[in-house]
Coordinates of C-alpha atoms in Angstrom, one line a residue:
X1 CA 14.9 60.3 8.6
X2 CA 13.0 62.2 11.4
X3 CA 10.2 60.5 13.6
X4 CA 6.6 61.2 13.2
X5 CA 6.1 64.3 15.4
X6 CA 4.1 64.4 18.6
X7 CA 0.7 65.9 17.9
X8 CA 0.1 63.9 14.6
X9 CA -2.5 61.3 14.5
X10 CA -1.7 57.5 14.9
X11 CA -4.5 55.2 14.4
X12 CA -4.5 51.7 15.8
X13 CA -6.8 49.0 14.1
X14 CA -7.7 46.1 16.4
X15 CA -8.4 46.6 20.2
X16 CA -7.2 43.4 21.9
X17 CA -4.3 43.4 24.2
X18 CA -1.8 44.2 21.7
X19 CA -3.6 46.8 20.1
X20 CA -4.6 48.7 23.2
X21 CA -0.8 48.3 24.4
X22 CA 0.4 50.1 21.2
X23 CA -2.2 52.8 21.4
X24 CA -1.1 53.3 25.0
X25 CA 2.5 53.8 23.8
X26 CA 1.4 56.2 21.2
X27 CA -0.8 58.0 23.6
X28 CA 1.9 58.7 26.3
X29 CA 4.4 59.8 23.4
X30 CA 2.0 62.6 22.8
X31 CA 0.0 61.6 19.7
X32 CA -3.7 61.7 19.2
X33 CA -5.0 58.2 18.7
X34 CA -7.8 56.8 16.8
X35 CA -8.9 53.4 17.9
X36 CA -10.9 51.3 15.5
X37 CA -12.3 47.6 15.6
X38 CA -14.5 46.1 13.2
X39 CA -16.7 44.7 16.1
X40 CA -19.2 47.4 17.1
X41 CA -18.6 49.0 20.6
X42 CA -15.1 47.3 21.0
X43 CA -13.3 50.6 20.4
X44 CA -15.3 52.4 22.9
X45 CA -14.7 49.5 25.4
X46 CA -10.9 49.7 24.6
X47 CA -10.8 53.5 25.0
X48 CA -12.5 53.1 28.6
X49 CA -9.9 50.3 29.6
X50 CA -7.1 52.7 28.3
X51 CA -8.3 55.5 30.4
X52 CA -8.2 53.1 33.4
X53 CA -4.7 52.1 32.7
X54 CA -3.5 55.7 32.6
X55 CA -5.3 56.1 35.9
X56 CA -3.4 53.5 37.4
X57 CA -0.1 54.7 36.1
X58 CA -1.0 57.9 38.0
X59 CA -1.7 56.0 41.1
X60 CA 1.8 54.3 40.8
X61 CA 3.6 57.4 40.2
X62 CA 4.6 56.6 36.7
X63 CA 2.5 59.3 35.2
X64 CA 1.3 62.8 36.4
X65 CA -2.3 63.8 36.3
X66 CA -1.9 66.6 33.9
X67 CA -0.2 64.3 31.4
X68 CA -2.9 61.6 32.0
X69 CA -5.7 64.2 31.6
X70 CA -4.0 65.4 28.1
X71 CA -3.6 61.8 26.9
X72 CA -7.2 60.9 27.6
X73 CA -8.4 64.0 25.6
X74 CA -6.4 62.8 22.6
X75 CA -7.9 59.4 22.7
X76 CA -10.8 58.8 20.2
X77 CA -12.7 55.6 19.5
X78 CA -13.8 55.5 15.7
X79 CA -16.8 53.8 14.5
X80 CA -15.9 53.7 10.9
X81 CA -12.6 53.2 9.1
X82 CA -13.1 56.8 7.3
X83 CA -12.4 58.4 10.6
X84 CA -8.9 57.4 10.3
X85 CA -8.2 59.5 7.1
X86 CA -6.0 62.2 9.0
X87 CA -3.8 59.5 10.4
X88 CA -0.1 59.7 9.4
X89 CA 0.6 56.1 10.7
X90 CA -1.8 53.3 11.0
X91 CA -0.8 50.1 13.1
X92 CA -2.8 47.0 12.6
X93 CA -3.1 44.5 15.4
X94 CA -6.1 42.2 14.2
X95 CA -6.4 38.4 13.6
X96 CA -3.4 36.6 12.4
X97 CA -5.2 35.8 9.1
X98 CA -3.5 36.8 5.9
X99 CA -7.0 37.6 4.0
X100 CA -8.1 39.6 6.9
X101 CA -5.2 41.8 7.1
X102 CA -4.8 42.3 3.3
X103 CA -8.7 43.3 3.1
X104 CA -8.0 45.9 5.9
X105 CA -5.0 47.5 4.2
X106 CA -6.6 47.4 0.8
X107 CA -9.5 49.5 2.5
X108 CA -7.1 51.8 4.3
X109 CA -5.3 52.7 1.2
X110 CA -8.5 54.2 -0.2
X111 CA -8.9 56.3 2.9
X112 CA -5.6 57.6 4.3
X113 CA -3.2 60.1 2.4
X114 CA -0.6 58.8 0.1
X115 CA 2.2 59.5 2.7
X116 CA 0.6 57.8 5.6
X117 CA 2.8 55.1 7.0
X118 CA 1.0 51.7 7.1
X119 CA 2.3 49.0 9.4
X120 CA 1.2 45.4 10.5
X121 CA 2.2 44.0 13.9
X122 CA 2.2 40.5 12.7
X123 CA 4.5 37.9 14.6
X124 CA 4.0 35.1 12.1
X125 CA 2.9 36.1 8.8
X126 CA 4.9 37.8 5.8
X127 CA 5.2 41.5 5.8
X128 CA 5.6 41.1 2.1
X129 CA 2.5 39.0 1.5
X130 CA 0.3 41.2 3.9
X131 CA 1.2 44.4 1.8
X132 CA 1.6 42.7 -1.4
X133 CA -1.7 43.9 -3.0
X134 CA -1.3 47.4 -2.1
X135 CA -0.9 50.1 -4.9
X136 CA 1.9 51.7 -2.7
X137 CA 3.5 48.9 -1.0
X138 CA 6.8 51.0 -0.5
X139 CA 5.2 52.7 2.6
X140 CA 4.3 49.5 4.1
X141 CA 6.6 48.1 7.0
X142 CA 6.3 45.7 10.0
X143 CA 6.2 47.1 13.4
X144 CA 6.2 44.0 15.6
X145 CA 5.8 45.1 19.3
X146 CA 6.3 42.4 22.2
X147 CA 3.4 41.7 24.7
X148 CA 2.9 43.9 26.9
X149 CA 3.9 46.6 24.5
X150 CA 4.1 49.5 27.0
X151 CA 6.5 47.5 29.2
X152 CA 8.9 45.7 26.9
X153 CA 11.3 47.6 25.0
X154 CA 11.9 45.7 21.8
X155 CA 10.3 46.6 18.3
X156 CA 11.2 44.7 15.4
X157 CA 11.1 47.0 12.4
X158 CA 10.5 44.6 9.4
X159 CA 11.2 45.6 5.7
X160 CA 9.0 43.8 3.3
X161 CA 10.5 43.0 -0.2
X162 CA 8.8 46.3 -1.5
X163 CA 9.4 48.4 1.6
X164 CA 11.1 51.9 0.8
X165 CA 14.1 52.4 2.9
X166 CA 12.7 56.0 3.8
X167 CA 9.6 54.0 5.1
X168 CA 11.5 51.7 7.3
X169 CA 13.9 54.5 8.7
X170 CA 10.9 56.7 9.6
X171 CA 9.3 53.8 11.4
X172 CA 12.5 52.9 13.2
X173 CA 13.0 56.7 14.1
X174 CA 9.3 57.0 15.4
X175 CA 9.7 53.6 17.7
X176 CA 12.9 55.3 19.2
X177 CA 11.2 58.6 19.9
X178 CA 8.4 56.4 21.7
X179 CA 11.0 55.3 24.2
X180 CA 11.3 51.8 22.5
X181 CA 14.6 49.8 21.4
X182 CA 13.9 49.2 17.7
X183 CA 16.0 46.7 15.6
X184 CA 15.8 46.4 11.8
X185 CA 15.3 43.2 10.1
X186 CA 14.5 41.7 6.7
X187 CA 11.1 39.9 6.1
X188 CA 12.0 36.2 7.0
X189 CA 9.7 33.7 8.8
X190 CA 9.7 34.7 12.4
X191 CA 11.8 37.9 11.9
X192 CA 14.7 37.9 14.6
X193 CA 13.2 36.7 17.8
X194 CA 10.7 34.1 16.8
X195 CA 13.3 32.5 14.2
X196 CA 16.3 32.4 16.6
X197 CA 14.2 31.4 19.7
X198 CA 12.9 28.1 18.2
X199 CA 15.6 25.8 19.6
X200 CA 14.9 27.0 23.3
X201 CA 11.6 25.5 23.1
X202 CA 12.2 22.6 20.6
X203 CA 15.3 21.1 22.5
X204 CA 13.5 21.3 25.6
X205 CA 10.6 19.5 24.1
X206 CA 13.0 16.8 22.6
X207 CA 14.4 16.1 25.8
X208 CA 11.2 15.6 27.4
X209 CA 9.9 13.5 24.5
X210 CA 12.9 11.2 25.1
X211 CA 12.0 11.0 28.7
X212 CA 15.5 12.0 29.6
X213 CA 14.0 14.6 32.1
X214 CA 10.7 16.0 33.1
X215 CA 9.5 19.6 32.5
X216 CA 10.3 21.0 36.1
X217 CA 13.9 19.5 35.9
X218 CA 14.5 20.9 32.4
X219 CA 13.4 24.3 33.3
X220 CA 15.5 24.4 36.4
X221 CA 18.5 23.3 34.5
X222 CA 18.0 26.1 32.0
X223 CA 17.4 28.8 34.7
X224 CA 19.9 27.7 37.5
X225 CA 22.6 26.4 35.0
X226 CA 22.2 28.1 31.8
X227 CA 21.2 31.6 33.3
X228 CA 17.9 32.0 31.3
X229 CA 15.2 34.0 33.1
X230 CA 12.6 31.4 32.6
X231 CA 12.6 27.7 31.6
X232 CA 10.9 26.9 28.4
X233 CA 7.9 25.0 29.9
X234 CA 7.0 27.8 32.2
X235 CA 7.6 30.3 29.6
X236 CA 5.2 28.7 26.9
X237 CA 2.5 28.3 29.7
X238 CA 2.8 32.1 30.1
X239 CA 2.8 32.7 26.3
X240 CA 0.0 30.4 25.8
X241 CA 0.6 26.9 24.3
X242 CA -1.6 27.6 21.3
X243 CA 0.1 30.7 20.5
X244 CA 3.8 29.2 20.8
X245 CA 2.9 26.2 18.9
X246 CA 1.2 28.2 16.2
X247 CA 4.4 30.4 15.8
X248 CA 6.6 27.3 15.4
X249 CA 4.2 25.5 13.0
X250 CA 4.2 28.8 11.0
X251 CA 7.9 29.1 11.0
X252 CA 8.3 25.5 10.1
X253 CA 5.9 25.8 7.2
X254 CA 7.3 29.0 6.0
X255 CA 10.7 27.3 5.7
X256 CA 9.3 24.5 3.6
X257 CA 9.2 22.1 6.7
X258 CA 12.9 22.5 7.1
X259 CA 13.7 19.8 9.9
X260 CA 15.5 22.4 12.0
X261 CA 11.9 23.9 12.8
X262 CA 10.0 20.9 13.2
X263 CA 7.2 21.3 15.8
X264 CA 6.7 19.0 18.7
X265 CA 4.0 16.3 19.0
X266 CA 4.1 16.7 22.7
X267 CA 3.2 20.2 22.4
X268 CA 0.5 19.6 19.8
X269 CA -1.1 17.1 22.0
X270 CA -1.1 19.7 25.0
X271 CA -2.9 21.9 22.7
X272 CA -5.4 19.5 21.5
X273 CA -6.2 18.6 25.2
X274 CA -7.0 22.5 25.9
X275 CA -4.2 22.9 28.3
X276 CA -3.1 26.1 26.9
X277 CA -1.1 27.4 30.0
X278 CA -1.9 30.0 32.5
X279 CA -4.9 31.5 30.6
X280 CA -6.6 28.0 30.8
X281 CA -5.5 27.1 34.3
X282 CA -3.3 24.2 33.2
X283 CA -0.7 23.8 30.8
X284 CA 2.6 21.9 31.5
X285 CA 1.7 23.0 35.1
X286 CA -1.4 23.8 37.0
X287 CA -2.4 27.3 38.0
X288 CA -5.1 28.7 40.3
X289 CA -5.7 28.7 44.0
X290 CA -6.8 25.1 44.0
X291 CA -4.0 23.9 41.8
X292 CA -1.8 21.1 43.0
X293 CA 1.7 22.4 43.2
X294 CA 4.0 21.0 40.4
X295 CA 6.5 18.4 41.2
X296 CA 9.8 19.8 42.4
X297 CA 12.9 19.5 39.8
X298 CA 14.5 16.3 40.4
X299 CA 17.6 16.9 42.9
X300 CA 19.9 14.2 44.0
X301 CA 20.0 13.7 47.7
X302 CA 23.3 14.6 49.6
X303 CA 26.4 12.6 48.9
X304 CA 30.0 12.6 49.9
X305 CA 32.6 14.4 47.9
X306 CA 35.7 12.7 46.8
X307 CA 38.9 13.5 48.6
X308 CA 40.7 14.5 45.3
X309 CA 40.2 14.4 41.6
X310 CA 42.6 14.4 38.5
X311 CA 42.3 17.1 35.9
X312 CA 43.5 15.7 32.6
X313 CA 44.0 18.2 29.8
X314 CA 42.1 21.4 29.1
X315 CA 38.5 21.9 30.1
X316 CA 37.9 24.7 27.8
X317 CA 34.4 26.0 28.5
X318 CA 34.4 24.4 32.0
X319 CA 38.0 25.7 32.9
X320 CA 36.7 27.4 36.0
X321 CA 35.9 24.0 37.6
X322 CA 39.5 22.9 38.8
X323 CA 39.7 26.4 40.7
X324 CA 36.3 25.9 42.2
X325 CA 37.1 22.3 43.2
X326 CA 40.3 23.4 45.1
X327 CA 38.4 26.3 46.9
X328 CA 36.0 23.4 48.1
X329 CA 38.8 21.8 49.7
X330 CA 39.0 18.8 47.3
X331 CA 42.6 18.0 46.0
X332 CA 43.3 18.5 42.3
X333 CA 46.0 17.0 40.4
X334 CA 46.6 18.2 36.9
X335 CA 48.0 15.9 34.2
X336 CA 48.4 16.9 30.6
X337 CA 48.1 13.4 29.0
X338 CA 44.8 14.2 27.1
X339 CA 45.0 14.7 23.3
X340 CA 46.2 18.3 22.7
X341 CA 43.7 20.5 21.3
X342 CA 40.7 18.2 22.5
X343 CA 38.5 18.5 25.5
X344 CA 40.0 17.1 28.7
X345 CA 38.1 15.8 31.7
X346 CA 37.9 15.4 35.4
X347 CA 38.8 11.8 36.6
X348 CA 37.5 10.2 39.7
X349 CA 39.5 7.7 41.8
X350 CA 38.0 4.6 40.1
X351 CA 38.8 6.0 36.7
X352 CA 35.3 7.3 35.9
X353 CA 35.8 10.3 33.5
X354 CA 33.6 13.5 33.9
X355 CA 33.2 15.3 30.4
X356 CA 31.6 18.5 29.5
X357 CA 28.7 17.5 27.2
X358 CA 29.7 17.4 23.7
X359 CA 26.8 16.3 21.6
X360 CA 27.3 12.6 22.1
X361 CA 25.8 10.2 24.5
X362 CA 27.8 9.1 27.4
X363 CA 27.4 5.5 26.3
X364 CA 29.1 6.2 23.0
X365 CA 32.6 6.4 24.9
X366 CA 32.6 2.7 25.5
X367 CA 34.2 3.5 29.1
X368 CA 32.6 4.8 32.3
X369 CA 31.8 8.3 31.5
X370 CA 29.4 10.9 33.1
X371 CA 28.7 14.0 31.0
X372 CA 28.1 17.4 32.8
X373 CA 26.3 20.3 31.3
X374 CA 27.3 23.6 30.0
X375 CA 26.9 26.5 32.4
X376 CA 26.7 30.1 31.8
X377 CA 29.2 30.7 34.9
X378 CA 30.1 27.6 36.7
X379 CA 30.9 30.0 39.8
X380 CA 27.4 31.4 39.8
X381 CA 25.4 28.4 38.6
X382 CA 23.4 26.8 41.4
X383 CA 22.5 23.6 39.4
X384 CA 24.2 21.1 37.2
X385 CA 22.9 18.2 35.2
X386 CA 24.8 15.0 35.1
X387 CA 24.0 12.2 32.7
X388 CA 25.9 8.8 33.3
X389 CA 26.6 6.2 30.8
X390 CA 24.8 2.8 31.7
X391 CA 27.8 1.2 32.8
X392 CA 29.0 3.9 35.4
X393 CA 29.2 2.2 38.8
X394 CA 26.8 3.6 41.4
X395 CA 29.4 4.6 43.8
X396 CA 31.2 6.6 41.0
X397 CA 27.8 8.5 40.2
X398 CA 27.4 9.3 43.9
X399 CA 31.0 10.5 44.0
X400 CA 30.3 12.7 41.1
X401 CA 27.0 14.0 42.7
X402 CA 29.0 14.9 45.8
X403 CA 31.6 16.6 43.8
X404 CA 29.3 19.2 42.5
X405 CA 27.3 19.4 45.6
X406 CA 30.6 20.3 47.3
X407 CA 30.7 23.3 45.0
X408 CA 27.3 24.5 46.1
X409 CA 25.4 23.0 43.3
X410 CA 22.0 21.2 43.2
X411 CA 22.5 18.2 41.0
X412 CA 19.9 16.7 38.8
X413 CA 20.8 13.3 37.3
X414 CA 19.0 12.9 33.9
X415 CA 19.0 10.3 31.3
X416 CA 21.8 9.9 28.9
X417 CA 20.7 12.2 26.1
X418 CA 23.1 13.7 23.7
X419 CA 24.1 17.2 24.5
X420 CA 22.1 17.2 27.7
X421 CA 20.2 20.3 28.1
X422 CA 22.0 23.5 28.2
X423 CA 24.9 22.2 25.7
X424 CA 22.4 21.4 22.9
X425 CA 20.3 24.5 23.4
X426 CA 23.0 27.0 23.4
X427 CA 24.8 25.3 20.3
X428 CA 21.6 25.5 18.4
X429 CA 20.9 29.1 19.3
X430 CA 24.5 30.2 18.4
X431 CA 24.0 28.4 14.9
X432 CA 20.7 29.7 14.4
X433 CA 21.9 33.4 15.0
X434 CA 24.9 33.0 12.8
X435 CA 22.8 31.8 9.9
X436 CA 20.6 34.6 10.3
X437 CA 23.4 37.1 10.4
X438 CA 25.1 35.6 7.3
X439 CA 21.6 35.8 5.5
X440 CA 21.5 39.4 6.6
X441 CA 18.2 39.0 8.4
X442 CA 19.7 41.7 10.6
X443 CA 22.9 43.1 11.7
X444 CA 24.7 40.9 14.3
X445 CA 24.5 43.6 17.0
X446 CA 20.7 43.8 16.6
X447 CA 20.4 40.0 16.7
X448 CA 22.0 39.8 20.2
X449 CA 20.0 43.0 21.2
X450 CA 16.7 41.4 20.0
X451 CA 17.3 38.2 21.8
X452 CA 18.3 39.8 25.2
X453 CA 15.5 42.2 25.1
X454 CA 12.8 40.3 23.3
X455 CA 13.2 37.0 25.3
X456 CA 15.4 38.1 28.2
X457 CA 18.4 35.6 27.3
X458 CA 21.4 36.2 29.7
X459 CA 23.6 36.8 26.6
X460 CA 23.0 37.3 23.0
X461 CA 23.6 34.1 21.1
X462 CA 26.4 35.4 19.0
X463 CA 28.2 36.8 22.0
X464 CA 27.8 33.4 23.6
X465 CA 29.2 31.8 20.5
X466 CA 32.0 34.2 20.6
X467 CA 32.9 33.1 24.2
X468 CA 32.7 29.5 23.5
X469 CA 34.2 29.4 19.9
X470 CA 32.6 28.4 16.6
X471 CA 34.7 25.2 16.9
X472 CA 32.8 24.0 20.0
X473 CA 29.4 24.9 18.5
X474 CA 30.3 23.1 15.2
X475 CA 31.8 19.9 17.2
X476 CA 28.6 19.8 19.3
X477 CA 26.3 19.9 16.3
X478 CA 28.2 17.5 14.2
X479 CA 28.1 15.1 17.3
X480 CA 24.3 15.7 17.5
X481 CA 23.8 15.1 13.7
X482 CA 25.6 11.8 14.0
X483 CA 23.3 10.8 16.7
X484 CA 20.0 12.2 15.0
X485 CA 20.8 12.0 11.2
X486 CA 17.7 13.9 10.2
X487 CA 19.2 17.4 9.3
X488 CA 17.9 19.0 12.5
X489 CA 21.3 19.5 13.7
X490 CA 23.3 19.8 10.4
X491 CA 25.5 22.9 11.0
X492 CA 24.9 25.8 8.9
X493 CA 27.4 27.1 6.3
X494 CA 27.8 30.3 8.4
X495 CA 29.1 28.1 11.4
X496 CA 31.4 25.8 9.3
X497 CA 33.0 28.9 7.7
X498 CA 33.4 30.8 11.0
X499 CA 35.1 27.8 12.5
X500 CA 37.5 27.4 9.7
X501 CA 38.3 31.1 9.7
X502 CA 39.1 31.1 13.3
X503 CA 41.3 27.9 12.8
X504 CA 43.2 29.8 10.1
X505 CA 43.8 32.8 12.3
X506 CA 44.9 30.7 15.1
X507 CA 47.4 28.8 12.8

């Protein structure tokens, strides 16, 4: 299926930030663009703003003056919906209210030609529901751009229950021709990104609600240990706490209040207090010239490293650590007396054991245990989180802190929370991605691509799961499920089946 040709009219309804961004993308791609807004004068204001954006692109050398002048000549604010009659594609970016969107498309259907492609940019509503009352629902698709639309490459092309394959293919081809990276997905709550990304926010909020760590420390651990571009608290401040909480609540309600998607009471209270993030000058952090700088992440003071450690058994996902410890000049003795096939540990001189977090609490071991968190790359990570059991001696904890400091890491000592921070987050992301792939929400490669481009994850969750192994994710979630028997951490059937298949292949 070919893309809509440059020179053919594209209309954008709704002239907020997203509508203007989509209009700019279509303009630069060579289309005449009709801008419409139900509020009188808004379309003209948006056209003026867009013209200014094009001027700034010229100033920055990203657009030449001739192209800018041609684009400005193709931009036309419309005062009435009837002026969109010659459009071959109409993209809606109005309020996230189902009746408003349905009424708009019902009106458009009486105006545009029968072969005009109709698209909604909704991020949280059902594409099927928005287009359900149309006489020709087959030409209706979701085109979910990410903000800011001119800069972010990802576009989710969403097929509703009644969407024709040819319509979805044409929408996909058009987004590709506009220089975007489109991914195909089914009409499921949250589509790809907003469905699979929920644990990134939810697990951080759970750690905070259990007072295991503060927002700055959680953000730092996920950035500097997990490799994520931004921590969840700073990211939701950027998105807008009200926006992020509304998406979480919408997905939760759409999945019939599945406990896996349960919203956070702490975030609800933040929204109720008006602390909506950067746009309000205050969210989890304060913003503005007079704002008090946020408290720094909790970082342990310098401690002396042990002269040597014992490595017992296999460390699996943390198998890079013994080599790093040796490079730091610390003696390493390797012993194979751990249970074969089960994770091993690092052992300090007094017998305290350092285990990679596995979804259980350190206190559950019934012996002096310190859990350390999962890292994207233990060599490149600049921070590690440690969670000691209550009966770990202070001297042993200091020795563990000194051990990781000798490897060049900042160390954050947090409360004894099952799965720590990165471990529980990644295990949940892997499970959500596997479940989405099994339900054919999207192709596996599109899932990983969407998560890397849409929310800047360092790896796609399926890629991460492949590196860590389905058994690792399953064991982690089963341990978390035992700690929190609410259903939130119950592993999906997709994860269980993959773990079993991998074990059969290995036997």
